[in-house]
């Protein structure tokens, strides 16, 4: 109906050479929602041609393919972004995850005694497909535990599939890891998932916490700087008690043993404000990406061919 008519109007404008990128993006997303996969891909392809320096168009094309079940094509298109960084098949020491986005928790078992808890952001994703990120963990034979927060409360009220509250979820995760023979824990969080990585990592005695564009304070200190997702933030403040949200206090606790490394775009005001909020705190290392003004620091490292090496250094036993 109206949606398809709007897309056709955009396509006519494109043929006449008059479509702006933001209009093309809206049309591409609309086609995806309508199930017009090939039309969506064609529009994102035009965006790649118009703005070749912006990786988001490649990422969006990959997501369209992934949602359509065309996983192999999605992986191939993503290889154009970070083909020089992703561990190849020959480097993998365990099977890769077969991701099911509907599940809150998924485990892929390795044979080492190290486990990595990976906390997704608000969109239930990382900035690359989960099976591709899993290659960085499979290379080390780590057990990987992938977590999604379907409640959209930054994991701070627990995960209903495991327990009714945060304390119960902690206990359940500890029991799972003990049963797997895990002796060493690392947590990783992307974007809002960094809150889970910090909170659970500290409370579970992780050795290493790694955040990519992670928030560090949720008690209103940065409201004047961070205006993102206001409706979500208001719901978080209403639903989660102050002391449970105060992950900055956990980071500043002198008893904390975990090393914390925070990657962020140096030119991204919100991410920089969160990172510098804990600058100088013991055991916290800020890792700004010079010349990068976006939120996807994990993707940026992979694009620059550095993610594999950076993770390898942080994964090394100390």
Short mmCIF file of C-alpha atoms in Angstrom, two decimals:
data_model
loop_
_atom_site.label_atom_id
_atom_site.label_comp_id
_atom_site.label_asym_id
_atom_site.label_seq_id
_atom_site.Cartn_x
_atom_site.Cartn_y
_atom_site.Cartn_z
CA UNK A 1 0.00 0.00 0.00
CA UNK A 2 1.33 3.38 1.06
CA UNK A 3 4.70 1.94 2.09
CA UNK A 4 5.40 0.40 -1.30
CA UNK A 5 4.22 3.56 -3.05
CA UNK A 6 6.68 5.59 -0.99
CA UNK A 7 9.51 3.22 -1.91
CA UNK A 8 8.62 3.46 -5.59
CA UNK A 9 8.72 7.26 -5.34
CA UNK A 10 12.20 7.08 -3.84
CA UNK A 11 13.35 4.71 -6.57
CA UNK A 12 12.07 7.13 -9.22
CA UNK A 13 13.93 9.97 -7.55
CA UNK A 14 17.06 7.82 -7.42
CA UNK A 15 16.80 7.08 -11.13
CA UNK A 16 16.56 10.82 -11.75
CA UNK A 17 19.61 11.41 -9.56
CA UNK A 18 17.81 13.27 -6.79
CA UNK A 19 17.57 11.00 -3.72
CA UNK A 20 19.34 12.06 -0.52
CA UNK A 21 21.07 9.43 1.67
CA UNK A 22 18.64 9.84 4.59
CA UNK A 23 15.69 9.27 2.23
CA UNK A 24 17.36 6.21 0.74
CA UNK A 25 18.00 4.83 4.22
CA UNK A 26 14.35 5.20 5.24
CA UNK A 27 13.25 3.49 2.04
CA UNK A 28 15.76 0.65 2.53
CA UNK A 29 14.53 0.05 6.07
CA UNK A 30 10.91 0.18 4.92
CA UNK A 31 11.62 -2.42 2.23
CA UNK A 32 13.20 -4.66 4.85
CA UNK A 33 10.11 -4.32 7.07
CA UNK A 34 7.86 -5.14 4.10
CA UNK A 35 9.88 -8.23 3.25
CA UNK A 36 11.21 -6.70 0.03
CA UNK A 37 14.69 -8.00 0.71
CA UNK A 38 16.30 -7.51 -2.69
CA UNK A 39 14.94 -3.97 -3.00
CA UNK A 40 16.27 -3.18 0.47
CA UNK A 41 19.69 -4.53 -0.46
CA UNK A 42 19.71 -2.53 -3.70
CA UNK A 43 19.02 0.68 -1.79
CA UNK A 44 21.69 -0.03 0.81
CA UNK A 45 24.02 -0.84 -2.09
CA UNK A 46 23.38 2.60 -3.52
CA UNK A 47 24.19 4.10 -0.13
CA UNK A 48 27.49 2.18 -0.12
CA UNK A 49 28.27 3.70 -3.51
CA UNK A 50 27.38 7.23 -2.38
CA UNK A 51 29.14 7.03 0.99
CA UNK A 52 31.83 4.33 0.74
CA UNK A 53 33.55 5.45 3.96
CA UNK A 54 30.52 4.68 6.14
CA UNK A 55 30.51 1.05 7.35
CA UNK A 56 26.92 1.28 8.60
CA UNK A 57 25.57 0.62 5.09
CA UNK A 58 27.51 -2.65 4.88
CA UNK A 59 26.34 -3.58 8.38
CA UNK A 60 22.72 -2.86 7.54
CA UNK A 61 22.93 -4.94 4.38
CA UNK A 62 24.36 -7.81 6.42
CA UNK A 63 21.56 -7.52 8.98
CA UNK A 64 18.92 -7.61 6.25
CA UNK A 65 20.49 -10.78 4.87
CA UNK A 66 20.83 -12.33 8.31
CA UNK A 67 17.16 -11.70 9.18
CA UNK A 68 16.19 -13.25 5.86
CA UNK A 69 18.13 -16.40 6.72
CA UNK A 70 20.82 -15.71 4.12
CA UNK A 71 23.63 -16.08 6.64
CA UNK A 72 26.40 -17.05 4.23
CA UNK A 73 25.76 -13.95 2.13
CA UNK A 74 25.76 -11.82 5.28
CA UNK A 75 29.15 -13.16 6.31
CA UNK A 76 30.59 -12.61 2.84
CA UNK A 77 29.51 -8.98 2.72
CA UNK A 78 30.90 -8.36 6.20
CA UNK A 79 34.27 -9.74 5.20
CA UNK A 80 34.70 -6.59 3.11
CA UNK A 81 34.83 -4.65 6.39
CA UNK A 82 37.27 -6.69 8.42
CA UNK A 83 38.61 -9.54 6.35
CA UNK A 84 42.13 -8.86 7.58
CA UNK A 85 41.23 -9.23 11.25
CA UNK A 86 38.72 -12.06 11.78
CA UNK A 87 40.38 -15.36 12.76
CA UNK A 88 40.16 -17.81 9.82
CA UNK A 89 38.76 -21.33 10.00
CA UNK A 90 42.24 -22.80 10.44
CA UNK A 91 42.70 -20.85 13.69
CA UNK A 92 39.49 -22.08 15.36
CA UNK A 93 39.81 -24.58 18.20
CA UNK A 94 36.14 -25.28 18.85
CA UNK A 95 32.82 -25.10 16.93
CA UNK A 96 31.18 -21.71 16.45
CA UNK A 97 27.87 -20.67 17.96
CA UNK A 98 24.67 -21.21 15.99
CA UNK A 99 22.98 -18.04 17.15
CA UNK A 100 19.28 -17.98 18.08
CA UNK A 101 18.26 -14.33 18.73
CA UNK A 102 15.20 -15.45 20.71
CA UNK A 103 17.25 -17.04 23.46
CA UNK A 104 18.43 -15.03 26.46
CA UNK A 105 21.39 -17.31 27.10
CA UNK A 106 23.48 -19.48 24.78
CA UNK A 107 26.62 -21.42 25.64
CA UNK A 108 29.34 -22.75 23.35
CA UNK A 109 31.75 -24.92 25.26
CA UNK A 110 35.51 -24.83 24.85
CA UNK A 111 38.03 -27.13 26.51
CA UNK A 112 40.02 -24.47 28.36
CA UNK A 113 39.20 -23.37 31.92
CA UNK A 114 38.36 -19.82 30.76
CA UNK A 115 34.86 -18.56 30.04
CA UNK A 116 33.82 -15.27 28.47
CA UNK A 117 30.42 -13.79 29.27
CA UNK A 118 29.34 -11.58 26.34
CA UNK A 119 26.59 -9.04 27.07
CA UNK A 120 24.64 -7.72 24.08
CA UNK A 121 23.42 -4.14 23.79
CA UNK A 122 19.84 -2.86 23.63
CA UNK A 123 19.33 -4.22 20.11
CA UNK A 124 20.25 -7.74 21.31
CA UNK A 125 23.30 -7.65 19.05
CA UNK A 126 26.95 -6.72 18.86
CA UNK A 127 28.06 -4.57 15.95
CA UNK A 128 28.96 -7.71 14.01
CA UNK A 129 27.10 -11.03 13.74
CA UNK A 130 27.53 -13.17 16.84
CA UNK A 131 29.08 -16.14 14.94
CA UNK A 132 31.71 -13.79 13.53
CA UNK A 133 32.60 -12.35 16.94
CA UNK A 134 32.67 -15.90 18.30
CA UNK A 135 35.68 -16.57 16.09
CA UNK A 136 37.76 -14.32 18.34
CA UNK A 137 36.86 -16.54 21.30
CA UNK A 138 36.99 -19.89 19.48
CA UNK A 139 40.57 -19.13 18.50
CA UNK A 140 41.46 -19.33 22.21
CA UNK A 141 39.24 -22.37 22.89
CA UNK A 142 37.26 -20.34 25.44
CA UNK A 143 33.79 -21.29 26.59
CA UNK A 144 31.49 -18.48 25.45
CA UNK A 145 28.26 -17.49 27.18
CA UNK A 146 26.16 -15.07 25.12
CA UNK A 147 23.53 -13.06 27.01
CA UNK A 148 20.60 -10.94 25.84
CA UNK A 149 18.50 -8.66 28.02
CA UNK A 150 14.98 -8.93 26.64
CA UNK A 151 13.68 -6.77 29.49
CA UNK A 152 15.83 -3.83 28.29
CA UNK A 153 16.98 -3.03 31.84
CA UNK A 154 20.71 -3.55 31.30
CA UNK A 155 20.66 -6.94 33.03
CA UNK A 156 20.30 -5.15 36.39
CA UNK A 157 17.06 -6.90 37.35
CA UNK A 158 18.34 -10.32 36.31
CA UNK A 159 17.32 -12.57 33.43
CA UNK A 160 13.85 -14.16 33.75
CA UNK A 161 14.90 -17.38 32.02
CA UNK A 162 17.45 -17.93 34.81
CA UNK A 163 15.98 -16.35 37.94
CA UNK A 164 13.44 -13.71 39.02
CA UNK A 165 16.05 -11.20 40.20
CA UNK A 166 19.67 -10.08 39.92
CA UNK A 167 20.97 -12.07 42.89
CA UNK A 168 19.31 -15.24 41.65
CA UNK A 169 20.72 -14.73 38.16
CA UNK A 170 24.22 -14.30 39.59
CA UNK A 171 23.85 -17.52 41.55
CA UNK A 172 22.54 -19.40 38.50
CA UNK A 173 25.40 -18.20 36.30
CA UNK A 174 27.96 -19.11 38.96
CA UNK A 175 26.48 -22.60 39.18
CA UNK A 176 26.61 -23.03 35.40
CA UNK A 177 30.23 -21.95 35.22
CA UNK A 178 31.21 -24.18 38.14
CA UNK A 179 29.55 -27.14 36.42
CA UNK A 180 31.59 -26.39 33.29
CA UNK A 181 34.83 -26.38 35.27
CA UNK A 182 35.47 -22.68 34.67
CA UNK A 183 38.21 -21.21 36.83
CA UNK A 184 38.87 -17.96 35.01
CA UNK A 185 36.22 -15.45 33.95
CA UNK A 186 36.29 -12.59 31.45
CA UNK A 187 33.30 -10.37 30.67
CA UNK A 188 32.74 -8.37 27.49
CA UNK A 189 30.02 -5.81 26.84
CA UNK A 190 29.14 -3.76 23.80
CA UNK A 191 27.32 -0.43 24.21
CA UNK A 192 24.60 -0.83 26.87
CA UNK A 193 25.78 -4.41 27.35
CA UNK A 194 28.85 -2.91 28.99
CA UNK A 195 26.73 -2.30 32.08
CA UNK A 196 26.14 -6.04 32.42
CA UNK A 197 29.81 -6.78 31.79
CA UNK A 198 30.85 -4.37 34.55
CA UNK A 199 28.20 -5.26 37.12
CA UNK A 200 28.25 -9.04 36.70
CA UNK A 201 31.99 -9.08 36.08
CA UNK A 202 32.73 -7.39 39.39
CA UNK A 203 30.15 -9.37 41.36
CA UNK A 204 31.29 -12.70 39.89
CA UNK A 205 34.99 -12.07 40.45
CA UNK A 206 36.02 -11.73 36.81
CA UNK A 207 39.70 -11.32 36.08
CA UNK A 208 39.13 -9.00 33.12
CA UNK A 209 36.25 -6.74 32.04
CA UNK A 210 36.19 -5.29 28.52
CA UNK A 211 33.74 -2.58 27.47
CA UNK A 212 33.15 -1.11 24.01
CA UNK A 213 31.32 2.23 24.18
CA UNK A 214 30.15 1.25 27.65
CA UNK A 215 28.23 3.43 30.11
CA UNK A 216 29.96 3.82 33.46
CA UNK A 217 27.40 5.79 35.45
CA UNK A 218 23.62 5.43 35.60
CA UNK A 219 22.73 7.72 38.48
CA UNK A 220 22.11 10.94 36.57
CA UNK A 221 25.60 12.47 36.62
CA UNK A 222 25.86 12.70 32.84
CA UNK A 223 22.27 13.62 31.95
CA UNK A 224 23.46 16.96 30.60
CA UNK A 225 25.83 15.17 28.20
CA UNK A 226 24.16 11.86 27.37
CA UNK A 227 20.72 12.47 25.88
CA UNK A 228 20.45 9.09 24.17
CA UNK A 229 17.33 6.93 24.59
CA UNK A 230 15.66 9.24 27.10
CA UNK A 231 12.50 7.13 27.35
CA UNK A 232 14.61 4.07 28.07
CA UNK A 233 16.68 5.93 30.67
CA UNK A 234 13.56 7.19 32.45
CA UNK A 235 12.18 3.65 32.60
CA UNK A 236 15.51 2.39 33.93
CA UNK A 237 15.52 4.99 36.72
CA UNK A 238 11.96 4.04 37.68
CA UNK A 239 12.50 0.28 37.55
CA UNK A 240 15.96 -0.21 39.05
CA UNK A 241 16.91 1.08 42.53
CA UNK A 242 19.69 3.66 42.75
CA UNK A 243 22.13 1.34 44.53
CA UNK A 244 21.65 -1.34 41.87
CA UNK A 245 22.26 1.18 39.08
CA UNK A 246 25.37 2.63 40.68
CA UNK A 247 27.95 0.72 38.68
CA UNK A 248 30.35 3.64 39.07
CA UNK A 249 30.52 2.86 42.79
CA UNK A 250 31.43 -0.73 41.91
CA UNK A 251 34.17 0.51 39.61
CA UNK A 252 35.54 2.80 42.33
CA UNK A 253 35.44 0.15 45.05
CA UNK A 254 39.08 -0.34 46.19
CA UNK A 255 38.31 -4.02 46.80
CA UNK A 256 37.58 -4.61 43.09
CA UNK A 257 40.11 -7.03 41.63
CA UNK A 258 39.04 -7.12 37.98
CA UNK A 259 41.04 -5.22 35.40
CA UNK A 260 38.75 -2.97 33.36
CA UNK A 261 39.55 -1.81 29.82
CA UNK A 262 37.18 0.66 28.17
CA UNK A 263 37.35 1.26 24.41
CA UNK A 264 35.55 4.28 22.96
CA UNK A 265 35.64 6.75 20.10
CA UNK A 266 37.70 9.76 21.14
CA UNK A 267 35.39 11.98 19.09
CA UNK A 268 32.14 10.52 20.49
CA UNK A 269 31.07 12.95 23.27
CA UNK A 270 28.79 10.57 25.18
CA UNK A 271 31.15 7.60 25.17
CA UNK A 272 34.10 9.83 26.04
CA UNK A 273 32.19 11.35 28.98
CA UNK A 274 31.35 7.92 30.39
CA UNK A 275 34.92 6.68 30.03
CA UNK A 276 36.59 9.76 31.50
CA UNK A 277 34.15 9.64 34.42
CA UNK A 278 36.33 6.83 35.81
CA UNK A 279 39.68 8.05 34.51
CA UNK A 280 42.41 7.45 37.07
CA UNK A 281 40.45 4.82 39.00
CA UNK A 282 42.68 1.91 40.02
CA UNK A 283 42.70 -0.96 37.54
CA UNK A 284 40.72 0.98 34.91
CA UNK A 285 42.45 1.61 31.57
CA UNK A 286 40.92 3.99 29.04
CA UNK A 287 41.51 3.07 25.41
CA UNK A 288 40.34 5.96 23.22
CA UNK A 289 40.30 5.40 19.47
CA UNK A 290 41.90 8.48 17.95
CA UNK A 291 40.07 10.07 15.05
CA UNK A 292 36.90 8.03 15.60
CA UNK A 293 33.66 9.82 16.39
CA UNK A 294 31.26 6.88 16.29
CA UNK A 295 29.77 4.54 18.88
CA UNK A 296 30.91 1.25 17.33
CA UNK A 297 34.42 1.02 18.74
CA UNK A 298 34.44 -2.79 18.53
CA UNK A 299 33.74 -2.63 14.80
CA UNK A 300 36.28 0.14 14.32
CA UNK A 301 39.04 -1.96 15.87
CA UNK A 302 38.17 -4.84 13.55
CA UNK A 303 38.15 -2.51 10.54
CA UNK A 304 41.60 -1.27 11.47
CA UNK A 305 42.83 -4.86 11.79
CA UNK A 306 43.46 -4.43 15.53
CA UNK A 307 40.64 -6.24 17.34
CA UNK A 308 42.25 -9.67 17.20
CA UNK A 309 45.53 -8.40 18.64
CA UNK A 310 43.88 -6.21 21.30
CA UNK A 311 41.69 -9.07 22.52
CA UNK A 312 44.64 -11.46 22.43
CA UNK A 313 46.59 -9.19 24.77
CA UNK A 314 43.68 -8.74 27.15
CA UNK A 315 42.87 -12.47 27.12
CA UNK A 316 46.44 -13.42 28.06
CA UNK A 317 46.85 -14.76 31.58
CA UNK A 318 48.68 -12.36 33.90
#
